[in-house]
CSV table of C-alpha atoms and ligand atoms in Angstrom, one decimal:
chain,number,residue,atom,x,y,z
A,245,MET,CA,-24.9,14.5,-3.4
A,246,THR,CA,-24.1,14.6,-7.1
A,247,SER,CA,-26.1,12.2,-9.3
A,248,ASP,CA,-23.0,10.0,-9.8
A,249,MET,CA,-22.6,9.7,-6.1
A,250,THR,CA,-26.3,9.0,-5.6
A,251,ASP,CA,-26.1,6.2,-8.2
A,252,LEU,CA,-23.0,4.7,-6.5
A,253,ALA,CA,-24.7,4.9,-3.1
A,254,ARG,CA,-27.8,3.2,-4.5
A,255,ARG,CA,-25.8,0.4,-5.9
A,256,PHE,CA,-23.1,-0.1,-3.3
A,257,ALA,CA,-24.1,1.3,0.1
A,258,LEU,CA,-24.8,-1.2,2.9
A,259,ALA,CA,-26.5,0.1,6.0
A,260,GLY,CA,-24.1,0.5,8.9
A,261,LYS,CA,-21.2,-0.9,6.9
A,262,VAL,CA,-20.5,0.8,3.6
A,263,THR,CA,-21.2,4.5,2.7
A,264,LEU,CA,-20.1,6.6,-0.3
A,265,GLU,CA,-18.7,10.1,0.6
A,266,ALA,CA,-17.3,13.2,-1.0
A,267,SER,CA,-13.8,13.4,0.6
A,268,PRO,CA,-12.5,16.8,1.9
A,269,LEU,CA,-9.4,15.8,-0.1
A,270,GLY,CA,-11.4,16.3,-3.3
A,271,GLY,CA,-12.7,12.9,-4.7
A,272,THR,CA,-15.1,10.1,-3.9
A,273,VAL,CA,-14.3,7.7,-1.1
A,274,VAL,CA,-15.9,4.5,0.3
A,275,ARG,CA,-16.2,4.4,4.1
A,276,LEU,CA,-16.1,1.0,5.7
A,277,THR,CA,-17.3,0.6,9.2
A,278,HIS,CA,-17.0,-2.4,11.5
A,279,GLY,CA,-17.9,-1.8,15.1
A,280,PRO,CA,-15.4,0.7,16.5
A,281,HIS,CA,-13.2,0.4,13.4
A,282,SER,CA,-13.3,2.3,10.1
A,283,ALA,CA,-11.5,2.8,6.8
A,284,LEU,CA,-11.6,5.1,3.9
A,285,VAL,CA,-10.8,3.9,0.4
A,286,ALA,CA,-10.5,6.4,-2.5
A,287,LEU,CA,-11.7,5.6,-6.0
A,288,GLN,CA,-8.6,7.2,-7.2
A,289,GLY,CA,-5.9,4.6,-7.1
A,290,ALA,CA,-8.1,2.3,-4.9
A,291,GLN,CA,-6.0,3.9,-2.2
A,292,VAL,CA,-6.8,3.2,1.4
A,293,LEU,CA,-6.4,6.7,2.9
A,294,GLU,CA,-7.3,6.0,6.5
A,295,TRP,CA,-7.7,3.1,8.8
A,296,ARG,CA,-8.8,3.7,12.4
A,297,HIS,CA,-8.6,0.8,14.8
A,298,HIS,CA,-10.6,1.5,18.0
A,299,GLY,CA,-10.5,5.2,16.9
A,300,HIS,CA,-6.7,5.3,16.5
A,301,ASP,CA,-5.0,6.0,13.2
A,302,VAL,CA,-2.9,3.1,12.0
A,303,LEU,CA,-1.9,4.8,8.7
A,304,TRP,CA,0.1,8.0,8.0
A,305,LEU,CA,-1.3,10.4,5.4
A,306,ALA,CA,0.6,13.6,4.4
A,307,PRO,CA,-1.3,16.6,5.6
A,308,ALA,CA,-1.3,18.3,2.2
A,309,ALA,CA,-2.6,15.2,0.4
A,310,ARG,CA,-5.2,16.0,-2.3
A,311,LEU,CA,-7.1,13.7,-4.7
A,312,GLY,CA,-7.7,14.7,-8.3
A,313,THR,CA,-4.3,16.1,-9.1
A,314,ALA,CA,-1.6,14.7,-11.4
A,315,LYS,CA,0.4,13.7,-8.4
A,316,ALA,CA,-0.1,10.5,-6.4
A,317,VAL,CA,-1.4,10.9,-2.8
A,318,ARG,CA,1.4,10.4,-0.3
A,319,GLY,CA,0.2,8.2,2.5
A,320,GLY,CA,-2.3,5.5,3.3
A,321,ILE,CA,-1.8,2.4,1.1
A,322,PRO,CA,-0.9,3.4,-2.5
A,323,VAL,CA,-1.1,0.6,-5.1
A,324,CYS,CA,2.1,0.4,-7.1
A,325,TRP,CA,1.3,-1.5,-10.3
A,326,PRO,CA,2.3,-2.9,-12.9
A,327,TRP,CA,5.8,-2.0,-11.9
A,328,PHE,CA,7.4,-1.1,-8.6
A,329,GLY,CA,10.0,1.7,-8.4
A,330,PRO,CA,11.5,3.1,-11.6
A,331,ASN,CA,10.3,1.5,-14.8
A,332,ALA,CA,12.9,-1.2,-15.9
A,333,GLY,CA,12.9,-0.2,-19.5
A,334,ASP,CA,12.4,3.6,-19.4
A,335,PRO,CA,13.3,5.7,-16.3
A,336,ALA,CA,11.2,8.6,-17.8
A,337,LYS,CA,8.0,6.7,-17.1
A,338,PRO,CA,6.4,7.4,-13.7
A,339,GLN,CA,7.8,5.6,-10.7
A,340,HIS,CA,5.6,2.9,-9.3
A,341,GLY,CA,3.4,2.4,-12.3
A,342,PHE,CA,0.4,4.5,-13.3
A,343,VAL,CA,-2.7,3.3,-11.4
A,344,ARG,CA,-2.2,5.5,-8.4
A,345,THR,CA,-3.7,8.4,-10.2
A,346,ARG,CA,-6.3,6.6,-12.3
A,347,ASP,CA,-10.0,6.3,-11.2
A,348,TRP,CA,-10.9,2.8,-10.4
A,349,THR,CA,-14.4,1.3,-10.6
A,350,ILE,CA,-16.3,-0.1,-7.6
A,351,GLU,CA,-17.1,-3.7,-8.5
A,352,ALA,CA,-18.7,-4.9,-5.3
A,353,THR,CA,-19.2,-4.2,-1.6
A,354,GLY,CA,-20.0,-6.8,1.1
A,355,GLY,CA,-20.8,-7.5,4.7
A,356,THR,CA,-18.7,-10.6,5.3
A,357,SER,CA,-15.1,-11.7,5.0
A,358,ALA,CA,-13.9,-14.5,2.8
A,359,ASP,CA,-14.5,-17.0,5.6
A,360,GLY,CA,-18.1,-15.7,6.1
A,361,ARG,CA,-17.5,-13.7,9.3
A,362,PRO,CA,-19.0,-10.1,9.7
A,363,ALA,CA,-16.8,-7.5,8.0
A,364,ALA,CA,-17.2,-4.5,5.7
A,365,SER,CA,-15.6,-4.8,2.3
A,366,VAL,CA,-15.2,-3.1,-1.1
A,367,THR,CA,-13.6,-4.4,-4.3
A,368,LEU,CA,-12.4,-1.9,-6.9
A,369,GLY,CA,-11.0,-2.7,-10.4
A,370,TYR,CA,-9.0,-1.0,-13.1
A,371,ARG,CA,-8.7,-2.3,-16.7
A,372,THR,CA,-5.8,-1.1,-18.8
A,373,GLY,CA,-6.7,0.4,-22.1
A,374,ALA,CA,-5.8,2.8,-24.9
A,375,GLN,CA,-5.2,5.6,-22.3
A,376,ASP,CA,-2.3,3.6,-20.9
A,377,ALA,CA,-0.8,2.1,-24.1
A,378,ALA,CA,2.1,4.6,-24.3
A,379,LEU,CA,3.1,3.7,-20.7
A,380,TRP,CA,2.3,-0.1,-20.8
A,381,PRO,CA,1.2,-1.9,-23.9
A,382,HIS,CA,-0.5,-4.9,-22.2
A,383,GLU,CA,-4.1,-5.8,-21.5
A,384,ALA,CA,-4.8,-6.6,-17.9
A,385,THR,CA,-7.2,-6.1,-15.0
A,386,VAL,CA,-6.1,-5.2,-11.6
A,387,ARG,CA,-8.5,-5.6,-8.7
A,388,LEU,CA,-8.1,-4.6,-5.0
A,389,SER,CA,-10.4,-5.9,-2.3
A,390,VAL,CA,-10.2,-4.2,1.1
A,391,VAL,CA,-11.9,-6.1,4.0
A,392,LEU,CA,-12.3,-4.4,7.4
A,393,ASP,CA,-13.0,-6.5,10.4
A,394,ASP,CA,-10.9,-6.4,13.6
A,395,GLY,CA,-7.9,-6.1,11.3
A,396,LEU,CA,-7.5,-5.0,7.7
A,397,SER,CA,-7.0,-7.4,4.8
A,398,LEU,CA,-6.1,-6.5,1.2
A,399,VAL,CA,-6.2,-8.8,-1.9
A,400,LEU,CA,-4.5,-7.5,-5.0
A,401,GLU,CA,-5.3,-9.6,-8.1
A,402,THR,CA,-3.9,-9.2,-11.6
A,403,THR,CA,-5.5,-11.0,-14.5
A,404,ALA,CA,-3.8,-10.9,-17.9
A,405,GLY,CA,-6.1,-10.3,-20.9
A,406,GLY,CA,-3.7,-10.0,-23.9
A,407,ALA,CA,-1.9,-12.5,-26.2
A,408,ALA,CA,1.6,-12.0,-24.9
A,409,PRO,CA,3.1,-12.7,-21.4
A,410,PHE,CA,4.2,-9.8,-19.3
A,411,ASP,CA,6.4,-9.2,-16.2
A,412,LEU,CA,4.8,-7.8,-13.2
A,413,THR,CA,6.3,-6.0,-10.2
A,414,GLU,CA,4.0,-4.4,-7.6
A,415,ALA,CA,3.6,-3.2,-4.1
A,416,LEU,CA,1.0,-2.3,-1.4
A,417,HIS,CA,3.1,0.7,-0.3
A,418,THR,CA,1.7,1.0,3.2
A,419,TYR,CA,2.6,4.1,5.2
A,420,PHE,CA,2.3,3.3,8.9
A,421,ARG,CA,1.8,6.0,11.5
A,422,ILE,CA,4.4,5.6,14.2
A,423,GLY,CA,5.0,7.3,17.6
A,424,ASP,CA,8.6,8.2,16.8
A,425,VAL,CA,11.1,6.7,14.4
A,426,SER,CA,13.7,6.2,17.1
A,427,ARG,CA,11.3,3.9,19.0
A,428,VAL,CA,10.2,1.4,16.4
A,429,ARG,CA,11.7,-1.9,15.2
A,430,VAL,CA,10.7,-4.3,12.5
A,431,GLU,CA,10.9,-7.9,13.3
A,432,GLY,CA,10.7,-11.0,11.0
A,433,LEU,CA,13.3,-10.1,8.5
A,434,GLU,CA,16.3,-11.1,10.5
A,435,GLY,CA,18.9,-12.9,8.4
A,436,ARG,CA,17.2,-11.9,5.1
A,437,GLU,CA,19.0,-10.6,2.1
A,438,TYR,CA,18.1,-7.1,0.9
A,439,LEU,CA,18.9,-4.8,-1.9
A,440,ASP,CA,19.9,-1.4,-0.5
A,441,LYS,CA,18.5,1.3,-2.7
A,442,VAL,CA,20.4,4.0,-0.8
A,443,VAL,CA,23.7,2.5,-2.0
A,444,GLY,CA,23.0,1.5,-5.6
A,445,TYR,CA,21.0,-1.7,-4.8
A,446,ALA,CA,24.0,-3.2,-3.0
A,447,ARG,CA,23.1,-6.7,-1.7
A,448,ARG,CA,23.3,-7.0,2.1
A,449,ARG,CA,22.1,-9.2,4.8
A,450,GLN,CA,20.0,-8.1,7.7
A,451,ALA,CA,21.4,-8.7,11.2
A,452,GLY,CA,18.8,-8.6,14.0
A,453,ALA,CA,15.6,-6.6,13.9
A,454,ILE,CA,15.5,-3.4,11.8
A,455,THR,CA,15.9,-0.1,13.5
A,456,ILE,CA,15.8,3.3,11.7
A,457,GLY,CA,18.6,5.8,12.3
A,458,GLU,CA,19.3,7.1,8.8
A,459,GLU,CA,17.6,6.9,5.4
A,460,VAL,CA,16.4,3.4,4.9
A,461,ASP,CA,15.2,2.2,1.4
A,462,ARG,CA,15.5,-1.6,1.1
A,463,ILE,CA,13.9,-4.4,-0.8
A,464,TYR,CA,14.1,-7.6,1.4
A,465,VAL,CA,13.9,-10.7,-0.7
A,466,GLY,CA,12.9,-14.3,0.2
A,467,ASP,CA,10.4,-15.3,2.8
A,468,THR,CA,8.9,-12.0,4.0
A,469,SER,CA,5.5,-13.4,4.8
A,470,ASP,CA,5.5,-12.7,8.6
A,471,VAL,CA,6.7,-9.2,9.7
A,472,THR,CA,5.9,-7.2,12.8
A,473,LEU,CA,6.2,-3.5,13.4
A,474,VAL,CA,6.8,-3.0,17.1
A,475,ASP,CA,6.1,0.6,18.1
A,476,GLU,CA,7.2,1.4,21.7
A,477,GLY,CA,6.0,5.0,21.3
A,478,LEU,CA,2.4,4.1,20.5
A,479,ARG,CA,2.6,0.9,22.5
A,480,ARG,CA,1.4,-1.3,19.8
A,481,ARG,CA,2.5,-4.1,17.5
A,482,ILE,CA,1.2,-4.5,14.0
A,483,ALA,CA,1.4,-8.0,12.5
A,484,ILE,CA,1.8,-8.0,8.7
A,485,ARG,CA,1.1,-11.4,7.1
A,486,SER,CA,1.3,-11.8,3.4
A,487,THR,CA,0.9,-14.4,0.6
A,488,GLY,CA,1.8,-14.3,-3.0
A,489,SER,CA,4.8,-12.0,-2.2
A,490,ARG,CA,8.5,-12.9,-1.8
A,491,SER,CA,9.7,-9.4,-1.1
A,492,ALA,CA,9.0,-6.6,1.3
A,493,VAL,CA,10.2,-3.0,1.2
A,494,VAL,CA,11.1,-1.0,4.2
A,495,TRP,CA,11.4,2.8,3.6
A,496,ASN,CA,12.0,5.9,5.7
A,497,PRO,CA,13.2,9.0,3.9
A,498,TRP,CA,14.9,10.5,6.9
A,499,VAL,CA,16.0,14.2,6.9
A,500,HIS,CA,17.5,14.9,3.4
A,501,ARG,CA,14.9,13.0,1.3
A,502,THR,CA,12.1,14.5,3.3
A,503,ALA,CA,13.3,18.0,2.4
A,504,GLN,CA,13.7,17.0,-1.3
A,505,MET,CA,10.2,15.6,-1.6
A,506,GLY,CA,8.4,18.7,-0.4
A,507,ASP,CA,5.0,17.0,0.2
A,508,MET,CA,5.7,15.3,3.5
A,509,GLY,CA,4.2,18.2,5.6
A,510,GLY,CA,7.4,19.5,7.3
A,511,PRO,CA,11.0,18.7,8.0
A,512,ASP,CA,10.3,16.3,10.9
A,513,ALA,CA,7.4,14.4,9.2
A,514,TYR,CA,9.7,11.4,8.6
A,515,ARG,CA,9.7,10.8,12.4
A,516,GLN,CA,6.0,9.8,12.4
A,517,MET,CA,5.9,7.4,9.3
A,518,LEU,CA,7.4,4.1,8.2
A,519,CYS,CA,6.6,2.3,5.1
A,520,ILE,CA,6.5,-1.5,5.2
A,521,GLU,CA,5.4,-2.7,1.8
A,522,THR,CA,4.2,-6.1,0.7
A,523,ALA,CA,5.7,-6.5,-2.8
A,524,ASN,CA,6.8,-8.4,-5.7
A,525,ALA,CA,9.9,-6.4,-6.4
A,526,GLY,CA,13.7,-6.7,-6.8
A,527,ASP,CA,14.4,-10.4,-7.7
A,528,ASP,CA,10.7,-11.2,-7.2
A,529,VAL,CA,9.4,-10.5,-10.7
A,530,ILE,CA,6.1,-12.3,-11.6
A,531,ARG,CA,5.8,-13.5,-15.2
A,532,ILE,CA,2.1,-13.7,-16.2
A,533,ALA,CA,1.1,-15.9,-19.1
A,534,PRO,CA,-1.9,-14.9,-21.4
A,535,GLY,CA,-5.0,-15.5,-19.4
A,536,GLY,CA,-2.9,-16.0,-16.2
A,537,ARG,CA,-3.6,-14.6,-12.8
A,538,HIS,CA,-1.5,-13.6,-9.8
A,539,VAL,CA,-2.8,-12.8,-6.3
A,540,MET,CA,-0.9,-11.0,-3.5
A,541,THR,CA,-2.5,-10.6,-0.1
A,542,VAL,CA,-1.7,-8.9,3.1
A,543,ARG,CA,-3.4,-8.9,6.5
A,544,TYR,CA,-2.7,-6.3,9.3
A,545,ASP,CA,-3.6,-7.0,12.9
A,546,VAL,CA,-3.0,-4.4,15.7
A,547,ALA,CA,-2.3,-5.5,19.3
A,548,PRO,CA,-0.9,-3.8,22.4
A,549,ALA,CA,2.9,-3.9,22.6
B,137,TA6,O1,9.1,2.1,-1.7
B,137,TA6,C1,10.1,3.0,-1.4
B,137,TA6,C2,10.2,4.0,-2.6
B,137,TA6,O2,10.4,3.3,-3.8
B,137,TA6,C3,11.3,5.0,-2.3
B,137,TA6,O3,12.5,4.8,-3.1
B,137,TA6,C4,10.6,6.3,-2.5
B,137,TA6,O4,10.9,6.9,-3.7
B,137,TA6,C5,9.2,6.0,-2.2
B,137,TA6,O5,9.0,4.7,-2.7
B,137,TA6,C6,8.1,7.0,-2.6
B,137,TA6,O6,7.8,7.0,-4.0
B,137,TA6,P1,6.9,8.1,-4.6
B,137,TA6,O7,6.8,7.8,-6.1
B,137,TA6,O8,5.5,7.9,-3.9
B,137,TA6,O9,7.5,9.4,-4.3
């Protein structure tokens, strides 16, 4: 163990619940354990890299994913902040903001959930500063709490520190592992309007449950607070319940985009992943006043299909 890691372990490890580890992907991770369930959260980007529910992976992670490079890790739950997608004012800035590749600080760990039940949790924070000024000239703190119990809960909190208001868009860009893309559907967004990124953000309306048979890259707007991923292949349903969010992104890159990206782990990798993202994106822009705060949450529960 390095001295940094020893120090973090001394301050934040909790017997049987929270350990600090050197990840084979290259950086430091926090391991949460709750009975038969576990999760790994990287300090880089506060990114959940793995969640095992009764030993089964719930999340998809690209096989070649590495921490500590200039490129964001593809997979798990990336935090897109303080903007989602291309930057509205300058397309040359990195897509999905800049905190995915920053090192966050562990602020706290714990052994109970918000309502006092047994759980394993970690809270990480990142404060913008001079290192970010060229990309984003505002003062703010972003905090992510990850709570593992029989499900997984995330709380993403933004606090403004500066003197001017700013607009925030963001996402918890969750990559779910699926049995096969031809045997999944997403329920709960029937009748919702969406912006279709594949055809220039055209506004469309969802008819029925979502199935995937081509590239899908959509921002659903409105009430997106109760969504279910039904996976016939893995015989499970994942309930996705959110607050503080009025948009959800559904993304599968399909064949052509997978080949263009080059970090998916092979031409067929798109068949085993589907992103369903809890967001403030599209029309759902949050204006934060000086000293103001915004909180977005999501809770995932896995059940047999
Ligand atoms: O959320 C969907 C999306 O915005 C897609 O358009 C696609 O670009 C994806 O995110 C991945 O983005 P990344 O920056 O991680 O390559």
